[in-house]
Tab-separated table of C-alpha atoms and ligand atoms in Angstrom:
chain	number	residue	atom	x	y	z
A	1	MET	CA	156.396	86.338	159.473
A	2	ILE	CA	158.607	89.671	159.689
A	3	CYS	CA	160.501	87.726	162.843
A	4	LEU	CA	161.141	85.347	159.878
A	5	LEU	CA	162.540	88.365	157.814
A	6	GLN	CA	164.656	89.719	159.847
A	7	LEU	CA	166.340	86.876	160.766
A	8	ILE	CA	166.591	85.944	157.211
A	9	LEU	CA	168.097	89.760	156.122
A	10	VAL	CA	170.197	89.414	160.024
A	11	ALA	CA	171.782	86.259	157.847
A	12	ALA	CA	171.860	88.269	155.064
A	13	ALA	CA	173.886	90.468	156.600
A	14	ILE	CA	176.700	88.038	158.609
A	15	SER	CA	177.213	86.300	155.303
A	16	THR	CA	178.422	88.912	153.079
A	17	ALA	CA	180.337	90.751	155.905
A	18	ASN	CA	181.988	87.412	156.495
A	19	ALA	CA	185.387	86.989	153.756
A	20	GLY	CA	185.441	84.439	152.293
A	21	MET	CA	182.774	82.289	151.885
A	22	VAL	CA	181.354	81.004	149.115
A	23	ASN	CA	178.791	78.792	147.904
A	24	ALA	CA	179.769	75.598	147.317
A	25	CYS	CA	183.799	74.593	148.100
A	26	SER	CA	184.311	73.225	144.890
A	27	ASP	CA	184.004	76.482	142.743
A	28	VAL	CA	187.947	77.408	144.446
A	29	LYS	CA	190.175	76.191	142.735
A	30	ASP	CA	193.816	77.569	144.495
A	31	CYS	CA	194.821	76.116	147.730
A	32	ALA	CA	195.312	79.465	149.459
A	33	LYS	CA	191.773	80.765	148.847
A	34	CYS	CA	190.982	77.452	149.606
A	35	ALA	CA	191.838	76.815	152.915
A	36	ASP	CA	190.368	80.466	153.704
A	37	SER	CA	187.652	79.223	152.898
A	38	HIS	CA	184.023	78.350	154.356
A	39	ILE	CA	180.962	78.082	153.422
A	40	ASN	CA	177.503	78.194	155.396
A	41	ILE	CA	175.404	74.860	157.001
A	42	PHE	CA	172.757	76.045	158.587
A	43	ALA	CA	174.496	78.474	161.504
A	44	PHE	CA	177.801	77.146	161.335
A	45	LYS	CA	180.763	77.875	159.266
A	46	GLU	CA	182.439	75.085	157.736
A	47	HIS	CA	185.927	75.117	156.639
A	48	CYS	CA	186.779	74.302	152.884
A	49	ARG	CA	189.493	71.367	151.990
A	50	TRP	CA	191.998	71.062	149.814
A	51	CYS	CA	192.374	68.022	149.458
A	52	ILE	CA	196.811	67.577	148.341
A	53	ASP	CA	196.875	64.762	146.177
A	54	THR	CA	193.605	65.161	143.799
A	55	LYS	CA	193.804	69.066	143.490
A	56	SER	CA	190.580	69.564	144.512
A	57	CYS	CA	188.747	72.707	146.911
A	58	THR	CA	185.487	69.898	148.420
A	59	GLY	CA	183.568	70.921	151.294
A	60	PRO	CA	184.058	68.842	154.886
A	61	LEU	CA	184.911	65.423	154.990
A	62	VAL	CA	185.170	65.015	151.588
A	63	CYS	CA	188.848	64.183	150.990
A	64	PRO	CA	190.077	60.633	150.198
A	65	ALA	CA	190.705	59.356	153.270
A	66	SER	CA	194.888	59.127	152.809
A	67	SER	CA	194.728	62.135	151.203
A	68	ALA	CA	197.619	65.230	153.140
A	69	TYR	CA	194.929	68.502	152.928
A	70	ALA	CA	194.793	71.531	153.353
A	71	SER	CA	192.097	73.366	155.134
A	72	LYS	CA	192.245	77.213	157.465
A	73	ASP	CA	195.174	78.344	156.830
A	74	ALA	CA	197.035	79.374	153.386
A	75	PHE	CA	200.013	78.361	155.329
A	76	LYS	CA	199.385	74.711	155.172
A	77	CYS	CA	199.187	74.412	150.886
A	78	PRO	CA	202.279	72.502	149.235
A	79	THR	CA	204.619	75.588	147.550
A	80	VAL	CA	207.628	74.282	146.294
A	81	ALA	CA	211.346	75.780	146.690
A	82	PRO	CA	212.685	78.115	143.527
A	83	LEU	CA	214.856	76.280	141.680
A	84	ALA	CA	216.073	80.154	140.141
A	85	LYS	CA	220.551	79.930	140.308
A	86	GLY	CA	221.298	81.789	144.110
A	87	LYS	CA	218.141	81.097	145.356
A	88	ARG	CA	218.874	77.202	144.995
A	89	TYR	CA	219.567	74.481	147.111
A	90	THR	CA	222.251	72.363	145.725
A	91	THR	CA	224.347	69.054	147.279
A	92	LYS	CA	227.677	70.753	146.306
A	93	LEU	CA	226.576	73.932	148.669
A	94	GLY	CA	224.778	71.707	151.318
A	95	ARG	CA	228.184	69.498	151.862
A	96	SER	CA	230.483	72.734	151.810
A	97	LEU	CA	229.157	74.694	154.307
A	98	TYR	CA	228.949	70.926	156.417
A	99	SER	CA	232.245	70.813	155.854
A	100	LEU	CA	231.894	74.283	158.142
A	101	VAL	CA	229.833	73.009	160.862
A	102	LEU	CA	231.735	70.054	161.486
A	103	ALA	CA	234.863	72.655	161.841
A	104	SER	CA	233.470	73.639	164.549
A	105	LYS	CA	233.416	70.525	166.931
A	106	HIS	CA	236.598	70.512	166.243
A	107	ASP	CA	239.074	70.428	169.140
A	108	LYS	CA	241.286	73.413	166.988
A	109	PRO	CA	238.249	74.609	164.210
A	110	GLU	CA	241.371	76.807	162.825
A	111	LYS	CA	242.872	73.469	161.700
A	112	CYS	CA	240.186	72.103	160.840
A	113	ILE	CA	239.199	74.929	158.456
A	114	LYS	CA	243.116	75.612	157.271
A	115	ASN	CA	242.670	72.084	155.559
A	116	SER	CA	238.666	71.675	154.645
A	117	ARG	CA	237.958	75.462	153.651
A	118	PRO	CA	240.786	77.579	153.631
A	119	ASP	CA	239.699	80.525	152.397
A	120	VAL	CA	237.207	81.048	156.009
A	121	LYS	CA	239.385	82.953	158.611
A	122	ILE	CA	237.480	82.168	162.181
A	123	SER	CA	236.751	85.477	163.126
A	124	LYS	CA	235.453	84.599	167.431
A	125	PHE	CA	234.745	80.899	168.965
A	126	ALA	CA	232.711	80.098	171.716
A	127	ASN	CA	232.043	76.979	173.779
A	128	VAL	CA	229.900	77.750	177.004
A	129	GLU	CA	227.778	75.764	179.280
A	130	CYS	CA	224.245	76.213	178.054
A	131	ASP	CA	221.994	74.220	180.303
A	132	SER	CA	221.995	73.488	184.087
A	133	SER	CA	223.509	70.356	183.409
A	134	LYS	CA	226.559	71.322	182.348
A	135	ASN	CA	225.876	70.777	178.670
A	136	LYS	CA	228.428	72.826	176.548
A	137	CYS	CA	227.207	74.778	172.883
A	138	GLY	CA	229.584	75.602	170.651
A	139	GLY	CA	229.617	78.414	168.025
A	140	LEU	CA	231.853	80.980	165.116
A	141	THR	CA	231.968	83.660	163.465
A	142	ALA	CA	234.139	84.258	160.212
A	143	VAL	CA	233.967	85.476	156.961
A	144	SER	CA	235.358	84.393	153.294
A	145	LYS	CA	236.618	87.555	151.404
A	146	GLU	CA	237.476	85.332	148.234
A	147	ALA	CA	233.597	83.721	148.678
A	148	LYS	CA	232.012	87.227	150.341
A	149	ALA	CA	230.667	86.028	152.842
A	150	LEU	CA	230.219	85.834	156.513
A	151	TYR	CA	228.781	82.677	158.762
A	152	LEU	CA	227.236	82.188	161.453
A	153	ILE	CA	227.956	78.127	162.742
A	154	PHE	CA	226.607	76.641	166.147
A	155	ARG	CA	227.920	73.119	166.349
A	156	GLY	CA	224.867	71.297	168.058
A	157	ALA	CA	225.537	68.875	171.050
A	158	ASN	CA	229.563	68.023	172.126
A	159	THR	CA	229.085	64.193	172.747
A	160	LEU	CA	229.248	61.921	169.724
A	161	ASP	CA	228.318	59.244	172.023
A	162	LYS	CA	225.064	57.898	170.643
A	163	GLN	CA	222.989	56.367	173.526
A	164	MET	CA	224.111	59.339	175.656
A	165	PHE	CA	222.751	61.471	172.338
A	166	THR	CA	219.302	59.626	172.537
A	167	GLU	CA	219.246	60.201	176.900
A	168	PHE	CA	220.077	64.177	175.751
A	169	ILE	CA	217.398	64.571	172.985
A	170	HIS	CA	214.746	62.285	174.360
A	171	SER	CA	215.127	65.053	177.839
A	172	ILE	CA	214.849	67.943	175.744
A	173	ALA	CA	210.919	67.051	174.843
A	174	SER	CA	210.370	65.702	177.474
A	175	GLN	CA	210.265	69.892	177.611
A	176	PHE	CA	207.790	69.830	175.204
A	177	GLY	CA	205.752	72.846	175.936
A	178	ALA	CA	207.692	75.134	178.052
A	179	TRP	CA	207.652	78.160	174.848
A	180	GLN	CA	210.071	80.423	175.373
A	181	ASN	CA	208.487	84.482	173.678
A	182	PHE	CA	210.635	85.024	171.172
A	183	SER	CA	210.834	87.213	167.842
A	184	TYR	CA	207.346	88.677	166.137
A	185	GLY	CA	205.258	86.898	168.868
A	186	THR	CA	206.766	83.195	168.117
A	187	GLY	CA	207.889	80.669	170.371
A	188	VAL	CA	210.367	78.308	171.440
A	189	MET	CA	211.140	75.532	173.279
A	190	SER	CA	212.274	76.302	176.915
A	191	TYR	CA	216.254	74.836	176.443
A	192	PHE	CA	216.946	75.878	173.586
A	193	TYR	CA	215.919	80.088	174.437
A	194	THR	CA	218.334	79.482	176.979
A	195	ALA	CA	220.830	78.868	174.899
A	196	PHE	CA	220.092	80.850	172.549
A	197	GLN	CA	220.738	83.583	175.025
A	198	ARG	CA	223.777	82.353	176.142
A	199	LEU	CA	225.462	81.101	172.778
A	200	PHE	CA	225.106	84.251	171.186
A	201	VAL	CA	223.155	86.826	172.702
A	202	GLU	CA	226.615	87.248	175.189
A	203	GLU	CA	229.227	85.447	172.728
A	204	LEU	CA	228.455	85.703	169.287
A	205	MET	CA	226.217	88.859	168.720
A	206	THR	CA	228.485	91.456	169.243
A	207	ASP	CA	230.851	90.606	166.942
A	208	ILE	CA	228.755	89.132	164.005
A	209	LYS	CA	227.459	92.499	164.219
A	210	SER	CA	231.043	94.466	164.457
A	211	LEU	CA	231.992	92.398	160.717
A	212	ILE	CA	228.361	93.690	159.233
A	213	LYS	CA	229.275	96.627	159.538
A	214	GLN	CA	233.260	95.847	158.753
A	215	TYR	CA	231.714	93.883	155.030
A	216	PRO	CA	228.160	94.738	154.556
A	217	ASP	CA	227.496	93.628	151.116
A	218	TYR	CA	228.356	89.916	152.132
A	219	ARG	CA	225.979	87.844	152.425
A	220	LEU	CA	225.318	86.497	155.566
A	221	TRP	CA	225.057	82.351	156.411
A	222	ILE	CA	223.751	80.923	158.919
A	223	THR	CA	224.466	77.090	159.439
A	224	GLY	CA	224.501	74.547	162.408
A	225	HIS	CA	223.813	70.871	163.317
A	226	GLY	CA	221.419	69.236	165.791
A	227	ILE	CA	219.906	71.751	168.285
A	228	GLY	CA	222.646	73.903	166.263
A	229	GLY	CA	220.737	73.604	163.848
A	230	SER	CA	217.935	75.262	165.830
A	231	LEU	CA	219.959	78.206	167.668
A	232	ALA	CA	221.005	78.749	163.557
A	233	SER	CA	216.957	79.250	162.997
A	234	MET	CA	215.858	81.480	165.835
A	235	THR	CA	219.823	83.748	165.354
A	236	ALA	CA	218.282	83.872	161.223
A	237	LEU	CA	215.419	84.659	163.086
A	238	TYR	CA	216.385	87.227	165.874
A	239	MET	CA	218.434	89.559	163.651
A	240	THR	CA	215.946	89.984	161.322
A	241	ASN	CA	213.744	91.316	163.715
A	242	LYS	CA	216.400	93.645	165.430
A	243	THR	CA	216.771	94.635	161.773
A	244	MET	CA	221.053	94.100	162.624
A	245	ILE	CA	221.352	92.666	158.401
A	246	PRO	CA	218.464	93.060	155.792
A	247	SER	CA	216.795	90.416	155.931
A	248	GLU	CA	218.109	89.406	151.797
A	249	LYS	CA	221.192	88.925	153.217
A	250	ILE	CA	220.439	85.795	154.831
A	251	ARG	CA	221.122	81.986	154.082
A	252	LEU	CA	219.595	79.648	156.647
A	253	VAL	CA	220.871	76.249	155.671
A	254	THR	CA	220.821	73.581	159.107
A	255	PHE	CA	221.016	69.662	159.407
A	256	GLY	CA	219.349	67.723	161.508
A	257	GLU	CA	217.188	70.888	163.329
A	258	PRO	CA	214.716	69.667	165.391
A	259	ARG	CA	211.281	70.623	166.367
A	260	GLY	CA	212.600	73.670	168.448
A	261	SER	CA	209.467	76.078	167.671
A	262	ASN	CA	206.119	76.935	166.983
A	263	TYR	CA	204.188	76.876	164.418
A	264	LEU	CA	204.011	81.005	164.790
A	265	PHE	CA	207.782	80.703	164.247
A	266	ALA	CA	207.680	77.878	161.362
A	267	LYS	CA	205.337	80.953	160.012
A	268	SER	CA	207.458	83.677	160.398
A	269	ILE	CA	210.642	82.506	158.930
A	270	GLU	CA	209.055	81.244	155.729
A	271	LYS	CA	207.966	85.060	156.068
A	272	HIS	CA	210.801	86.509	157.224
A	273	ILE	CA	214.265	83.946	155.338
A	274	GLN	CA	213.534	83.701	152.609
A	275	PHE	CA	216.513	82.136	151.578
A	276	ARG	CA	215.853	78.810	154.207
A	277	TYR	CA	216.667	75.434	154.200
A	278	ARG	CA	216.225	71.990	156.668
A	279	VAL	CA	218.611	69.178	155.352
A	280	VAL	CA	217.583	65.954	156.522
A	281	ASN	CA	218.990	62.869	156.947
A	282	ARG	CA	217.405	59.196	156.265
A	283	LYS	CA	215.350	58.602	159.063
A	284	ASP	CA	217.016	61.010	161.738
A	285	LEU	CA	216.164	60.904	165.079
A	286	VAL	CA	216.625	64.510	165.756
A	287	ALA	CA	214.969	65.484	162.938
A	288	ASN	CA	211.475	64.205	164.728
A	289	THR	CA	212.405	65.676	167.924
A	290	PRO	CA	209.531	66.510	169.232
A	291	ALA	CA	207.506	64.276	167.711
A	292	ILE	CA	204.781	66.544	166.138
A	293	LEU	CA	201.134	65.795	167.190
A	294	ASP	CA	198.597	67.436	163.995
A	295	PRO	CA	201.217	68.024	161.128
A	296	GLU	CA	198.213	69.247	159.334
A	297	GLY	CA	197.415	71.171	162.090
A	298	ASN	CA	193.939	70.054	161.422
A	299	MET	CA	192.197	68.041	163.783
A	300	LEU	CA	193.710	69.960	166.415
A	301	THR	CA	191.831	73.987	167.450
A	302	ASN	CA	193.165	77.114	165.758
A	303	ALA	CA	194.418	78.347	168.753
A	304	ALA	CA	196.250	74.634	169.780
A	305	ASN	CA	197.878	74.466	166.749
A	306	GLU	CA	200.178	77.738	166.612
A	307	LYS	CA	201.172	76.538	170.276
A	308	GLN	CA	202.537	72.926	168.498
A	309	PRO	CA	205.640	72.019	167.461
A	310	TYR	CA	206.373	72.185	164.281
A	311	HIS	CA	208.426	72.499	161.143
A	312	TYR	CA	209.492	75.778	157.975
A	313	ARG	CA	210.356	74.621	154.908
A	314	TYR	CA	211.622	73.614	152.452
A	315	ALA	CA	212.661	70.379	154.628
A	316	VAL	CA	215.235	69.074	151.900
A	317	HIS	CA	215.806	65.126	152.180
A	318	TYR	CA	218.263	62.766	151.380
A	319	ASP	CA	216.934	59.491	151.262
A	320	ASP	CA	218.066	56.594	148.507
A	321	ASN	CA	221.740	57.864	148.064
A	322	ASP	CA	223.841	61.564	150.083
A	323	GLN	CA	223.176	63.063	146.048
A	324	ASP	CA	220.325	63.282	145.322
A	325	PHE	CA	217.207	64.398	147.917
A	326	ASP	CA	213.785	65.613	147.497
A	327	ILE	CA	212.996	69.257	149.000
A	328	CYS	CA	208.936	68.657	150.813
A	329	GLU	CA	206.143	70.506	149.042
A	330	ASN	CA	204.755	71.100	152.324
A	331	SER	CA	205.848	72.959	155.911
A	332	GLU	CA	205.523	69.781	158.661
A	333	ASP	CA	207.411	67.364	156.732
A	334	HIS	CA	204.084	64.573	156.363
A	335	LYS	CA	203.900	62.744	153.669
A	336	CYS	CA	206.952	63.311	151.911
A	337	ARG	CA	209.399	61.893	154.443
A	338	ASN	CA	208.389	58.918	156.498
A	339	LEU	CA	208.245	60.291	160.324
A	340	LEU	CA	207.595	56.895	161.544
A	341	GLY	CA	210.737	55.477	163.350
A	342	GLY	CA	213.810	57.042	163.213
A	343	ASP	CA	217.369	55.925	163.637
A	344	ILE	CA	219.315	58.409	165.593
A	345	ALA	CA	223.262	56.515	163.460
A	346	ASP	CA	221.261	58.877	160.679
A	347	HIS	CA	221.954	62.561	162.834
A	348	PHE	CA	225.981	61.238	162.896
A	349	THR	CA	225.806	60.641	158.868
A	350	TYR	CA	225.116	63.536	156.822
A	351	PHE	CA	226.156	62.638	153.329
A	352	GLY	CA	227.227	59.608	154.500
A	353	VAL	CA	230.601	61.318	156.519
A	354	LYS	CA	230.606	59.871	159.543
A	355	ILE	CA	231.365	63.086	162.408
A	356	GLU	CA	233.671	60.758	164.007
A	357	ASP	CA	236.320	59.718	161.288
A	358	TYR	CA	235.889	63.155	159.302
A	359	LEU	CA	237.349	65.066	162.818
A	360	LYS	CA	239.693	62.144	163.634
A	361	SER	CA	241.860	61.989	159.876
A	362	GLY	CA	241.860	66.510	160.795
A	363	CYS	CA	239.020	67.414	159.023
A	364	LYS	CA	241.032	65.940	154.902
A	365	LYS	CA	239.030	67.870	152.243
A	366	ASP	CA	238.521	64.759	150.484
A	367	ILE	CA	236.073	63.560	152.295
A	368	PHE	CA	234.139	65.194	151.301
A	369	VAL	CA	235.036	66.449	147.267
B	401	NAG	C1	203.902	85.445	175.918
B	401	NAG	O1	203.590	86.457	176.196
B	401	NAG	C2	202.312	86.363	176.095
B	401	NAG	C3	201.439	87.533	175.289
B	401	NAG	O2	202.018	88.180	173.978
B	401	NAG	C4	201.405	85.764	176.994
B	401	NAG	O3	200.313	85.563	177.241
B	401	NAG	C5	202.208	84.503	177.898
B	401	NAG	O4	202.349	84.646	178.849
B	401	NAG	C6	204.185	84.925	177.193
B	401	NAG	N1	204.660	83.726	177.709
B	401	NAG	C7	206.006	83.721	178.255
B	401	NAG	C8	206.510	82.127	178.873
B	401	NAG	O5	206.312	84.887	179.482
B	402	NAG	C1	210.301	91.821	166.714
B	402	NAG	O1	209.658	90.516	167.882
B	402	NAG	C2	208.272	91.203	167.700
B	402	NAG	C3	207.727	90.903	169.124
B	402	NAG	O2	208.511	89.893	169.746
B	402	NAG	C4	207.931	92.573	167.463
B	402	NAG	O3	206.214	93.650	169.077
B	402	NAG	C5	208.312	93.875	167.236
B	402	NAG	O4	207.336	93.963	166.279
B	402	NAG	C6	209.067	92.866	165.745
B	402	NAG	N1	210.004	93.429	165.318
B	402	NAG	C7	209.840	94.171	163.999
B	402	NAG	C8	210.900	94.936	163.378
B	402	NAG	O5	208.939	94.164	163.428
């Protein structure tokens, strides 16, 4: 009898010490709280689930089979992108930045930029071998006094051959699992880490630091296409971690960025970089590489989930045309963008602009207007 009483007391002590325990999941009315709550069934901790479609908190196993749900981590809850001026994404902004990214792919970036964005002056251009297969990575730093802006632009792959590029992307994806420690204890794929070291740390970092010193009140736009998008988001997080610039000054916008980093990276970038948009054109194959195992991270253990390749918010998705977009409310694109299949052609036609044609035209501004 005493024994049973002791057990009950011990159990009561454990459950009160256990923040997040609720009597019934259905009592919880918001997603963040629901995802952090659990009930105890006998001695077992069972996490509540926030059913995203029905906007309700339920016990385990109760969401409709087709509904995405958030559990175990409030990070999985939907978040709406800012709409305020200066904080939101617009197609005009996307196109303008993308024209700079394309200039970085031109043989003569200065010449291209002179036609498309005459206010922007290149400070340093770098082109280095970024892997053992002698693939080149390029990037540049630039300034616009008119826009009071600094730019860090990452080019991405230098091949426009779709077959070669597809093979290249698959070879990167096959390295999935080789993670490298990165800022704030996050993980990035080794391939991207090496490219980042060679291009940013060794080539562009000194220059951007001196530009920041010279123009301390300017904003810093960081952008890139494909692999360049991964380098851009790594750079944004790295510069914040090293306090090279206040993070409120950073504007991160990428195009067709692959899943080159893990769940902890996605969480960290959402925590540290307020202005961040990841533009995805239709079924761009690169934006879905490497593939994700469990988009909601609910089936995996927490430790395994933290090592999954994972996207950050906000995905800006163009689907029907080149003007209107949706912004996904979840970090991973599940339920917002079709993750099945993928088309490499979509990677090379952001805003309906064929990269090859644009570069051949000498970067005619009217292609973008
Ligand atoms: C990353 O850091 C963790 C501990 O912080 C360590 O256990 C792990 O081996 C490191 N991984 C690499 C690839 O250096
Ligand atoms: C930067 O990241 C490292 C881990 O990679 C961490 O130890 C350090 O505290 C971070 N710096 C800041 C300013 O948070």
